[in-house]
Coordinates of C-alpha atoms in Angstrom, one line a residue:
Chain X
M1 CA 38.0 3.8 83.3
K2 CA 41.6 5.1 83.5
D3 CA 40.6 7.3 86.5
S4 CA 38.9 4.6 88.5
R5 CA 42.0 2.5 88.0
V6 CA 44.2 5.2 89.4
G7 CA 42.0 5.9 92.2
H8 CA 41.9 2.1 93.1
L9 CA 45.6 2.2 92.9
I10 CA 45.8 5.2 95.1
D11 CA 43.3 3.6 97.6
L12 CA 45.4 0.4 97.8
F13 CA 48.6 2.4 98.1
E14 CA 47.3 4.4 101.1
R15 CA 46.0 1.1 102.7
A16 CA 49.3 -0.6 102.2
L17 CA 51.2 2.2 103.9
E18 CA 48.9 1.7 107.0
V19 CA 50.0 -1.9 107.1
P20 CA 53.2 -2.6 109.0
Q21 CA 56.3 -3.1 106.8
L22 CA 56.7 -6.8 107.6
R23 CA 53.0 -7.5 106.5
R24 CA 53.2 -5.7 103.1
T25 CA 54.0 -8.8 101.2
E26 CA 51.1 -10.6 102.8
F27 CA 48.8 -7.6 101.9
L28 CA 50.0 -7.7 98.3
E29 CA 49.6 -11.5 98.2
Q30 CA 46.0 -11.2 99.4
L31 CA 45.2 -8.8 96.4
G32 CA 45.1 -12.0 94.3
D33 CA 46.1 -12.5 90.7
D34 CA 43.0 -11.2 89.2
D35 CA 44.8 -7.9 88.2
A36 CA 48.5 -8.7 88.3
S37 CA 49.4 -5.5 86.5
L38 CA 47.8 -3.3 89.3
R39 CA 49.5 -5.5 91.8
D40 CA 52.9 -5.1 90.2
E41 CA 52.2 -1.4 89.9
L42 CA 51.5 -1.0 93.4
T43 CA 54.5 -3.2 94.3
S44 CA 56.8 -0.8 92.4
L45 CA 55.2 2.3 93.8
L46 CA 55.7 0.9 97.4
R47 CA 59.3 0.4 96.5
A48 CA 59.6 3.8 95.1
H49 CA 58.0 5.2 98.2
E50 CA 60.8 3.9 100.4
S51 CA 63.3 6.4 98.9
A52 CA 60.9 9.1 97.6
T53 CA 61.1 11.5 100.5
D54 CA 64.9 11.6 100.5
Y55 CA 64.7 11.6 96.7
F56 CA 62.6 14.7 96.6
D57 CA 64.7 16.5 99.2
N58 CA 67.6 16.0 97.4
L59 CA 65.9 17.0 94.2
A60 CA 64.8 20.4 95.7
E61 CA 68.3 20.9 96.8
A62 CA 70.2 19.6 93.8
A63 CA 68.0 20.5 90.9
V64 CA 65.1 22.8 91.6
S65 CA 67.1 25.1 93.9
P66 CA 70.1 25.7 91.4
A67 CA 67.4 26.3 88.6
Y68 CA 65.8 28.9 90.8
A69 CA 69.0 30.4 91.6
A70 CA 70.0 30.5 88.0
V71 CA 66.7 32.1 87.0
M72 CA 67.0 34.6 89.8
G73 CA 70.5 35.2 88.6
A74 CA 72.4 34.4 91.8
A75 CA 74.6 32.8 89.5
R76 CA 76.0 35.3 87.2
A77 CA 77.1 35.1 83.7
R78 CA 80.6 35.2 83.2
P79 CA 80.2 36.3 79.6
M80 CA 78.3 39.3 80.7
L81 CA 81.3 40.4 82.8
A82 CA 83.4 40.4 79.6
E83 CA 80.7 42.2 77.8
V84 CA 80.6 44.9 80.5
Q85 CA 84.3 45.3 80.4
A86 CA 84.2 45.6 76.6
A87 CA 81.5 48.3 76.8
L88 CA 83.6 50.3 79.4
G89 CA 86.5 50.4 77.3
N90 CA 89.6 51.5 78.7
T91 CA 88.2 54.0 81.2
Y92 CA 87.7 51.5 83.7
R93 CA 89.2 48.2 84.4
I94 CA 87.0 45.8 86.4
L95 CA 88.9 44.3 89.3
Q96 CA 86.2 42.2 90.9
E97 CA 82.4 41.8 91.3
L98 CA 81.0 42.9 94.6
G99 CA 77.6 41.3 94.4
G100 CA 74.5 43.7 94.4
G101 CA 70.7 43.7 94.2
M102 CA 68.9 44.6 91.1
S103 CA 71.9 45.7 89.3
R104 CA 75.5 44.1 89.0
V105 CA 78.1 45.8 91.0
F106 CA 81.9 45.8 90.4
L107 CA 84.8 47.1 91.9
A108 CA 86.9 48.9 89.2
E109 CA 89.9 51.0 88.7
D110 CA 89.4 54.4 86.9
T111 CA 92.5 54.0 84.9
K112 CA 92.9 57.7 84.0
L113 CA 92.7 59.0 87.6
D114 CA 94.2 55.8 89.3
R115 CA 91.6 55.5 91.9
K116 CA 89.1 52.8 92.7
V117 CA 85.4 53.0 91.9
V118 CA 82.2 51.1 92.4
I119 CA 80.3 50.6 89.0
K120 CA 76.7 49.5 89.1
V121 CA 75.5 48.1 85.8
L122 CA 71.8 48.2 85.0
P123 CA 70.5 45.2 83.1
P124 CA 70.2 45.8 79.3
E125 CA 66.4 45.7 79.1
M126 CA 66.2 48.5 81.6
A127 CA 68.7 50.5 79.6
A128 CA 66.6 50.6 76.5
G129 CA 64.3 53.4 75.1
A130 CA 62.3 55.7 77.2
S131 CA 63.1 54.1 80.5
A132 CA 66.8 55.1 79.9
E133 CA 65.7 58.7 79.8
C134 CA 63.6 58.4 82.9
F135 CA 66.7 56.8 84.6
R136 CA 68.9 59.7 83.4
R137 CA 66.6 62.5 84.8
E138 CA 66.4 60.8 88.1
I139 CA 70.2 60.2 88.4
Q140 CA 70.6 63.8 87.5
L141 CA 68.6 64.8 90.4
V142 CA 70.5 62.4 92.7
A143 CA 73.8 63.6 91.4
Q144 CA 73.0 67.1 92.7
L145 CA 73.3 65.8 96.4
Q146 CA 76.6 66.5 98.1
H147 CA 76.7 65.6 101.8
P148 CA 79.3 64.1 104.0
H149 CA 77.0 61.1 104.8
I150 CA 75.9 60.3 101.2
V151 CA 78.0 58.4 98.8
P152 CA 78.0 60.6 95.7
L153 CA 77.5 59.7 92.4
L154 CA 80.6 60.4 90.1
T155 CA 79.3 59.6 86.6
S156 CA 76.4 58.1 84.8
A157 CA 76.5 56.9 81.3
S158 CA 75.4 54.2 78.8
A159 CA 78.1 52.1 77.3
G160 CA 77.0 49.5 74.5
S161 CA 73.7 48.1 75.8
F162 CA 74.3 48.9 79.4
L163 CA 73.4 51.9 81.5
Y164 CA 75.8 52.5 84.4
Y165 CA 76.8 54.7 87.1
T166 CA 79.9 55.1 89.1
M167 CA 80.7 55.9 92.8
P168 CA 83.7 56.4 94.8
F169 CA 84.8 53.1 96.4
V170 CA 84.3 53.2 100.3
A171 CA 86.6 51.0 102.3
G172 CA 84.4 49.4 104.9
E173 CA 81.6 47.2 105.7
S174 CA 77.8 47.6 105.3
L175 CA 75.5 48.1 108.4
G176 CA 74.1 44.7 107.3
A177 CA 77.2 42.9 107.6
R178 CA 78.0 44.4 110.8
L179 CA 74.7 43.4 112.4
A180 CA 74.7 40.0 110.8
R181 CA 78.3 39.5 112.6
D182 CA 77.6 41.3 115.9
G183 CA 74.0 41.5 116.4
P184 CA 72.6 44.4 118.4
L185 CA 75.0 47.3 118.6
P186 CA 76.1 49.3 121.7
I187 CA 73.5 52.1 122.2
R188 CA 76.4 54.8 121.5
D189 CA 77.2 53.2 118.1
A190 CA 73.5 52.8 116.9
R191 CA 72.9 56.5 117.8
A192 CA 75.9 57.7 116.0
I193 CA 75.1 55.5 112.8
W194 CA 71.5 56.7 113.2
R195 CA 72.3 60.3 113.6
D196 CA 74.5 60.2 110.4
V197 CA 71.7 58.6 108.4
L198 CA 69.1 61.0 109.4
D199 CA 71.4 63.8 108.7
A200 CA 71.9 62.5 105.1
L201 CA 68.1 61.9 104.8
A202 CA 67.4 65.5 105.9
H203 CA 69.7 66.9 103.4
A204 CA 68.2 64.7 100.6
H205 CA 64.7 65.5 101.6
A206 CA 65.4 69.1 101.4
S207 CA 66.7 68.5 97.9
G208 CA 63.5 66.8 97.0
V209 CA 65.1 63.3 96.8
V210 CA 63.4 60.3 98.7
H211 CA 65.7 57.2 99.0
R212 CA 63.0 54.7 99.3
D213 CA 65.3 51.9 99.8
I214 CA 67.0 52.6 103.3
K215 CA 68.2 49.3 104.7
P216 CA 71.2 48.0 106.4
G217 CA 72.7 46.9 103.3
N218 CA 72.6 50.6 101.8
I219 CA 74.5 52.1 104.8
L220 CA 78.1 51.8 104.8
L221 CA 80.4 52.0 107.9
A222 CA 83.6 53.8 107.1
A223 CA 86.0 55.3 109.6
R224 CA 84.0 57.0 112.2
H225 CA 81.1 57.5 109.8
A226 CA 78.1 56.1 108.2
L227 CA 77.3 56.7 104.6
I228 CA 74.1 56.1 102.7
T229 CA 74.5 54.7 99.2
D230 CA 72.2 54.1 96.4
F231 CA 70.4 57.3 96.9
G232 CA 67.2 57.6 94.8
I233 CA 68.3 54.6 92.9
A234 CA 65.3 52.4 93.9
W235 CA 63.2 55.4 92.5
A236 CA 65.3 55.8 89.3
M237 CA 65.2 51.9 88.7
G238 CA 61.4 52.1 89.0
A239 CA 61.3 54.8 86.7
A240 CA 63.5 53.1 84.3
A241 CA 61.4 49.9 84.7
G242 CA 58.7 51.5 82.5
D243 CA 55.3 52.0 83.9
A244 CA 55.2 55.7 84.6
A245 CA 51.9 55.5 86.5
E246 CA 53.2 52.7 88.5
T247 CA 56.1 54.8 89.6
A248 CA 54.0 57.9 90.4
Q249 CA 52.1 55.6 92.8
G250 CA 55.0 54.6 94.6
L251 CA 55.1 51.1 93.5
T252 CA 58.9 51.2 93.0
S253 CA 61.1 48.4 93.9
G254 CA 62.4 48.4 97.4
T255 CA 63.5 45.8 99.6
P256 CA 60.4 44.3 101.0
A257 CA 61.5 43.6 104.6
Y258 CA 62.4 47.3 105.1
M259 CA 59.6 48.9 103.2
A260 CA 57.1 51.3 104.9
P261 CA 53.4 49.9 105.1
E262 CA 52.2 52.2 102.4
Q263 CA 55.0 51.1 99.9
V264 CA 54.0 47.4 100.7
S265 CA 50.3 47.9 100.2
A266 CA 51.0 50.4 97.4
D267 CA 47.8 52.5 98.4
G268 CA 49.1 55.2 95.9
R269 CA 50.5 57.8 98.2
T270 CA 54.1 57.6 99.4
D271 CA 56.5 60.5 100.4
H272 CA 59.4 61.3 102.4
R273 CA 58.0 59.5 105.2
V274 CA 58.8 56.1 103.8
D275 CA 62.4 56.9 104.6
I276 CA 61.6 57.7 108.1
Y277 CA 59.8 54.4 108.6
S278 CA 62.6 52.4 107.1
A279 CA 65.3 54.4 109.0
G280 CA 63.2 53.5 112.1
L281 CA 63.3 50.0 111.2
V282 CA 67.1 50.0 110.7
M283 CA 67.4 51.7 114.2
Y284 CA 65.3 49.2 115.7
E285 CA 67.4 46.4 114.3
M286 CA 70.5 48.0 115.6
L287 CA 69.1 48.0 119.1
E288 CA 67.3 44.7 119.3
G289 CA 69.1 42.8 116.6
R290 CA 66.0 41.8 114.7
L291 CA 62.9 43.4 113.0
P292 CA 60.0 44.2 115.1
F293 CA 57.8 41.4 113.9
A294 CA 58.0 37.9 115.2
C295 CA 57.5 35.9 112.0
D296 CA 58.3 32.5 110.7
S297 CA 58.3 33.4 107.1
A298 CA 59.3 36.3 104.7
R299 CA 55.7 36.4 103.5
H300 CA 54.5 37.2 107.1
L301 CA 57.1 39.6 107.6
I302 CA 56.1 41.6 104.7
L303 CA 52.4 41.5 105.7
A304 CA 53.0 41.9 109.4
R305 CA 53.6 45.8 109.1
L306 CA 50.2 46.1 107.6
T307 CA 48.4 44.1 110.2
R308 CA 50.3 44.0 113.5
T309 CA 51.7 46.4 116.0
P310 CA 55.5 46.2 116.1
L311 CA 57.0 44.7 119.2
S312 CA 58.3 47.2 121.5
I313 CA 62.0 47.6 122.3
T314 CA 62.9 45.6 125.4
R315 CA 66.5 46.4 125.8
P316 CA 67.1 47.7 129.3
D317 CA 69.9 50.1 128.5
C318 CA 68.0 51.8 125.8
P319 CA 66.7 55.3 127.1
P320 CA 63.0 55.1 127.0
E321 CA 62.7 58.3 125.2
L322 CA 64.9 56.8 122.4
A323 CA 62.7 53.6 122.3
A324 CA 59.6 55.9 122.1
L325 CA 61.1 58.0 119.3
V326 CA 62.0 54.9 117.2
M327 CA 58.5 53.4 117.8
R328 CA 57.0 56.6 116.5
C329 CA 58.9 56.1 113.3
L330 CA 57.3 52.7 112.9
A331 CA 53.6 54.1 113.1
R332 CA 51.6 52.3 110.4
V333 CA 50.1 55.8 109.4
P334 CA 52.6 58.2 108.1
A335 CA 50.8 61.2 109.8
A336 CA 51.6 59.5 113.2
R337 CA 55.4 59.5 112.4
P338 CA 57.6 62.3 113.0
R339 CA 56.6 64.9 110.4
T340 CA 60.1 65.4 108.9
V341 CA 63.6 64.0 109.4
D342 CA 64.7 67.4 110.8
A343 CA 62.1 67.1 113.4
L344 CA 63.2 63.6 114.1
L345 CA 66.8 64.7 114.3
A346 CA 65.9 67.4 116.8
D347 CA 64.0 65.1 118.9
L348 CA 67.0 62.6 118.8
E349 CA 69.5 65.2 120.0
A350 CA 67.3 66.2 122.9
I351 CA 67.6 62.7 124.4
P352 CA 70.6 62.7 126.8
T353 CA 73.5 60.8 125.4
M354 CA 74.6 59.0 128.3
R355 CA 72.5 57.2 130.6
E356 CA 73.9 54.0 132.2
P357 CA 71.3 51.5 133.2
A358 CA 70.5 51.4 136.9
A359 CA 70.9 47.6 137.1
T360 CA 73.5 45.7 135.1
A361 CA 71.6 42.3 135.6
G362 CA 69.4 42.7 132.7
S363 CA 71.6 44.7 130.5
A364 CA 72.5 44.0 126.9
R365 CA 75.7 42.4 127.8
S366 CA 74.1 39.5 129.9
R367 CA 71.4 39.1 127.5
H368 CA 73.7 38.6 124.5
P369 CA 77.0 37.3 126.1
R370 CA 78.5 36.1 122.9
R371 CA 77.7 39.3 120.9
A372 CA 78.8 41.4 123.8
R373 CA 82.1 40.0 123.6
Q374 CA 82.5 40.6 120.0
R375 CA 81.3 44.3 119.9
L376 CA 83.4 46.8 118.4
E377 CA 83.5 50.4 118.8
I378 CA 82.4 52.5 115.9
D379 CA 85.8 53.9 115.1
R380 CA 87.3 50.4 114.8
F381 CA 85.7 48.9 111.8
D382 CA 87.5 46.3 110.0
H383 CA 89.0 48.0 107.0
S384 CA 90.1 44.7 105.3
V385 CA 86.4 44.1 104.6
I386 CA 85.5 45.0 101.0
R387 CA 81.9 45.1 100.7
Q388 CA 79.6 47.5 99.4
R389 CA 76.4 45.6 100.3
G390 CA 75.4 43.5 103.1
Chain J
M1 CA 48.4 51.1 77.9
T2 CA 46.4 49.6 80.6
S3 CA 48.2 48.2 83.6
P4 CA 48.2 44.4 83.8
H5 CA 47.3 44.8 87.5
A6 CA 43.8 45.7 87.0
T7 CA 43.4 42.8 84.7
I8 CA 44.8 40.1 87.1
T9 CA 42.6 41.6 89.8
D10 CA 39.7 41.3 87.6
L11 CA 40.6 37.8 86.5
L12 CA 40.8 36.7 89.9
R13 CA 37.5 37.9 90.7
A14 CA 36.2 36.1 87.6
V15 CA 37.8 32.8 89.0
E16 CA 36.1 33.6 92.3
Q17 CA 32.9 33.5 90.5
G18 CA 33.6 30.0 89.0
D19 CA 35.1 31.1 85.6
R20 CA 37.4 28.4 84.8
G21 CA 38.8 30.2 81.6
A22 CA 39.7 33.2 83.7
F23 CA 42.1 30.8 85.5
D24 CA 44.0 30.0 82.2
A25 CA 43.8 33.7 81.0
L26 CA 45.5 34.4 84.5
F27 CA 48.5 32.2 83.9
P28 CA 50.3 34.4 81.1
L29 CA 49.9 37.3 83.1
V30 CA 51.2 36.0 86.4
Y31 CA 54.0 34.4 84.7
D32 CA 55.3 37.6 83.2
E33 CA 54.9 39.3 86.4
L34 CA 56.9 36.7 88.2
R35 CA 59.7 36.8 85.7
L36 CA 59.9 40.4 85.9
L37 CA 60.0 40.3 89.7
A38 CA 62.5 37.6 89.7
H39 CA 64.8 39.6 87.2
R40 CA 64.5 42.6 89.4
Q41 CA 65.3 40.6 92.5
R42 CA 68.5 39.2 91.2
G43 CA 71.1 38.7 93.9
T44 CA 68.7 38.6 96.8
W45 CA 68.7 34.8 96.7
R46 CA 69.3 33.5 100.0
G47 CA 69.6 29.7 99.1
D48 CA 66.4 28.6 100.8
L49 CA 64.1 27.6 98.2
T50 CA 60.9 27.6 100.0
L51 CA 61.6 31.0 101.5
D52 CA 62.9 32.5 98.3
T53 CA 59.9 31.2 96.3
T54 CA 57.5 32.3 98.9
A55 CA 59.0 35.7 99.0
L56 CA 59.0 36.2 95.4
V57 CA 55.4 35.0 94.9
H58 CA 54.1 37.0 97.8
E59 CA 55.9 40.1 96.6
A60 CA 54.3 39.6 93.1
Y61 CA 51.0 39.3 94.9
L62 CA 51.4 42.4 96.9
K63 CA 52.5 44.3 93.9
V64 CA 50.0 43.1 91.5
V65 CA 46.8 42.6 93.4
D66 CA 44.8 45.4 95.1
Q67 CA 44.2 43.7 98.4
Q68 CA 41.2 45.7 99.5
R69 CA 39.1 44.5 96.5
L70 CA 39.7 40.9 96.8
P71 CA 38.6 38.3 99.1
A72 CA 41.0 35.9 100.8
E73 CA 40.0 33.1 98.4
S74 CA 41.3 35.0 95.6
R75 CA 44.8 34.9 97.2
A76 CA 44.5 31.3 97.0
H77 CA 43.8 31.4 93.4
F78 CA 46.7 33.7 92.8
F79 CA 49.0 31.4 94.7
A80 CA 47.8 28.4 92.5
V81 CA 48.7 30.3 89.4
A82 CA 51.8 31.5 90.7
A83 CA 53.0 28.0 91.5
K84 CA 52.1 26.8 88.2
A85 CA 54.0 29.8 86.6
M86 CA 57.1 29.1 88.7
R87 CA 57.1 25.4 87.6
H88 CA 57.0 26.7 84.0
I89 CA 59.8 29.3 84.4
L90 CA 62.1 26.8 86.0
C91 CA 61.3 23.8 83.8
N92 CA 61.4 25.7 80.5
Y93 CA 64.7 27.2 81.6
A94 CA 66.0 23.6 82.3
R95 CA 64.6 22.4 78.9
D96 CA 66.1 25.1 77.0
R97 CA 69.4 24.1 78.4
S98 CA 68.8 20.3 77.8
R99 CA 67.9 20.9 74.1
K100 CA 70.9 23.2 73.6
K101 CA 73.1 20.5 74.9
R102 CA 71.6 17.7 72.7
G103 CA 71.4 19.9 69.7
G104 CA 75.3 19.4 70.0
G105 CA 77.8 22.2 69.7
V106 CA 78.7 24.8 72.4
P107 CA 75.8 26.4 74.5
D108 CA 75.1 29.6 73.1
L109 CA 75.8 32.0 76.0
R110 CA 75.7 35.3 74.4
L111 CA 73.3 37.9 75.5
E112 CA 70.0 37.9 73.5
P113 CA 67.9 41.1 73.7
G114 CA 64.9 40.5 76.2
R115 CA 66.4 37.6 77.8
D116 CA 67.6 37.5 81.2
P117 CA 71.3 37.3 80.9
A118 CA 71.7 35.7 84.3
A119 CA 69.4 33.0 83.4
Q120 CA 71.8 31.5 80.9
L121 CA 74.2 29.6 82.9
E122 CA 75.3 27.5 85.7
L123 CA 73.0 24.7 85.6
S124 CA 74.6 21.5 84.9
D125 CA 73.4 19.0 82.2
E126 CA 72.4 16.6 84.8
Q127 CA 70.6 19.2 86.8
A128 CA 68.7 20.4 83.5
D129 CA 67.9 16.8 82.7
T130 CA 66.5 16.0 86.1
L131 CA 64.3 19.1 86.0
A132 CA 63.0 18.4 82.4
A133 CA 62.3 14.6 83.6
L134 CA 60.3 16.1 86.6
D135 CA 58.4 18.3 84.6
E136 CA 57.5 15.5 82.1
S137 CA 56.6 13.1 85.0
L138 CA 54.6 15.7 86.5
Q139 CA 52.6 16.2 83.3
A140 CA 51.9 12.3 83.2
L141 CA 50.7 12.6 86.7
E142 CA 48.5 15.5 85.9
R143 CA 46.8 13.1 83.4
V144 CA 45.9 10.5 85.8
A145 CA 45.8 12.2 89.2
E146 CA 45.4 16.0 88.7
R147 CA 44.9 17.0 92.4
Q148 CA 48.0 15.1 93.3
A149 CA 50.0 16.9 90.7
R150 CA 48.8 20.2 91.8
V151 CA 50.1 19.4 95.2
V152 CA 53.6 18.9 94.0
E153 CA 53.2 22.0 92.2
C154 CA 52.2 24.1 95.1
R155 CA 54.8 22.6 97.4
F156 CA 57.6 22.2 95.2
F157 CA 57.5 25.3 92.8
G158 CA 55.2 27.5 95.0
G159 CA 57.1 27.1 98.0
M160 CA 53.8 26.4 99.9
G161 CA 53.4 24.4 103.2
I162 CA 50.9 22.0 103.7
E163 CA 48.3 24.2 105.3
D164 CA 48.8 26.8 102.5
T165 CA 48.3 24.0 99.8
A166 CA 45.3 22.9 101.5
A167 CA 43.8 26.3 101.3
V168 CA 44.8 26.7 97.7
L169 CA 43.2 23.6 96.7
G170 CA 40.3 23.4 98.9
V171 CA 40.9 20.3 100.5
S172 CA 42.0 19.2 104.1
P173 CA 45.7 19.3 105.3
R174 CA 45.3 15.6 105.8
T175 CA 44.6 15.1 102.1
V176 CA 47.4 17.3 101.1
K177 CA 49.6 15.0 103.1
R178 CA 48.3 11.8 101.6
D179 CA 48.4 13.3 98.2
W180 CA 52.0 14.5 98.7
T181 CA 53.0 11.0 99.6
F182 CA 51.4 9.2 96.8
A183 CA 52.7 11.9 94.2
R184 CA 56.4 11.6 95.3
A185 CA 56.2 7.6 95.1
W186 CA 54.7 8.0 91.7
L187 CA 57.2 10.6 90.4
R188 CA 60.0 8.9 92.0
R189 CA 59.4 5.7 90.0
E190 CA 58.5 7.6 86.9
M191 CA 61.7 9.5 87.0
E192 CA 63.9 6.6 87.5
V193 CA 62.6 5.2 84.3
K194 CA 63.2 8.4 82.3
L195 CA 66.6 9.2 83.7
D196 CA 67.6 5.7 83.2
W197 CA 66.7 6.0 79.6
L198 CA 68.3 9.2 79.3
D199 CA 71.4 7.8 80.9
G200 CA 71.4 4.6 78.9
G201 CA 71.2 6.4 75.7
N202 CA 74.3 8.2 76.2
S203 CA 76.6 6.1 78.4
R204 CA 75.4 2.7 79.4
S205 CA 77.0 -0.1 78.0
P206 CA 74.6 -2.3 75.9
T207 CA 75.2 -5.4 78.1
V208 CA 73.4 -3.7 81.0

């Protein structure tokens, strides 16, 4: 009985909305007094309808969104900061929070050595039990890496219920921050940054470490160099997250937008070539100012790499050999990518450095006038920007 | 330990074959998965509700479901379950807050093992009350007009557009638009009453 009543109400509501506003009263009056309560209900619904759209837009913004942010942890627990500090004791003094992804990232002072370090703290549940052991093993492997373009690990330890590791503080900004500010980079800068990144990757791969989360936010620009940070952390975090089988299949956490197709589809076989793909995406973004998939939503962006051919590089001042090389890195099938980072580096270095575009009419400068004005040379980074992640 | 992933895929299959119970069994699994993902994704929040929710749900889907084994319809089922799970995650969180406040005393902000530490703060009492009221109103709407309530769930908590919602519910986009309009008017009225009452209980002068 109830259902048919509501059905009737919905029907009347929808019919009433088709009636011009001025004639609604008339419409309501025509309903007669047989069912006064139904008419009253309809009246109140129509009144509520007037403000419903605004109300719900506002609700999404004022209540649902903050709750989501709180659950997602974008708003961070102040008590936790105190607890982290308490757990760290006197060795480190936390200066400020730097943001971060899966872990919390702090800028701290190493009180004994009087230097600044970055501390990344893993959530307590990841620091528990066997997963902590996994994490430590992975971290040990990563700690072996010594390379001028890799931000080294200083220490890794547990304190209280937390697991943390420290890295030297690198003054500079992330490539992500630079891209967000400047858009596409001058070819020369992009090449220099890519070279540093590939150089670091070649070293890591030779040591048996795959990064798995190469993205602009993990590439720091300092002085004249680019440095990769968070090496192997995605992998170690995956190991710490528990499911060993899952980790072995390569289902580790990464950043969806920069993940290789085989990471996204989790087809069970991932190797060092995921880094080649992600490095290719990063270079593409440095050249074009966006990712090679035209997508209106995050979901499509993630799926597009499985289904679509990446858009080609259209920038006229990009040497065609360089464009071709980047596109090879973006091959959906790992076997179609450069076999190793070493091979990729060799190909990159074989491409002539300087080649001015024949015509200036279609150059990057005229395509991106605002950005071109803002562009900075690689050795003039803004050192006042303190940011570890983009 | 068997991976939950196989189970979710199997359950989606069962739903595909019309097994209503499988849909209910799916819920806690998807719920856990989303919570875990939300947890891992801490800090990647960009402030766009639709985009963030969608990305989260889709990431859950990509990680959890073996796509090769499933027809497109199963995707729709997954998203329906995920939207419901998101609603519960958010509303339970809000209710938790409300309850603590009403229980009197200082909200407990200590870390509890197994609880997301970041999920323990920064929602005002008013926001928490509003969300709790939304959830209760949705429950009331579910009882009288289930499909309309589903539309709100998909659009509001699942971050879905009109087309996606239509696919998930197996109705036309036109129907989704109509349901969406009715549901919002209905909820608007319902929430007005609820929040008024909450407000009146605390601060309104008796003469009003």
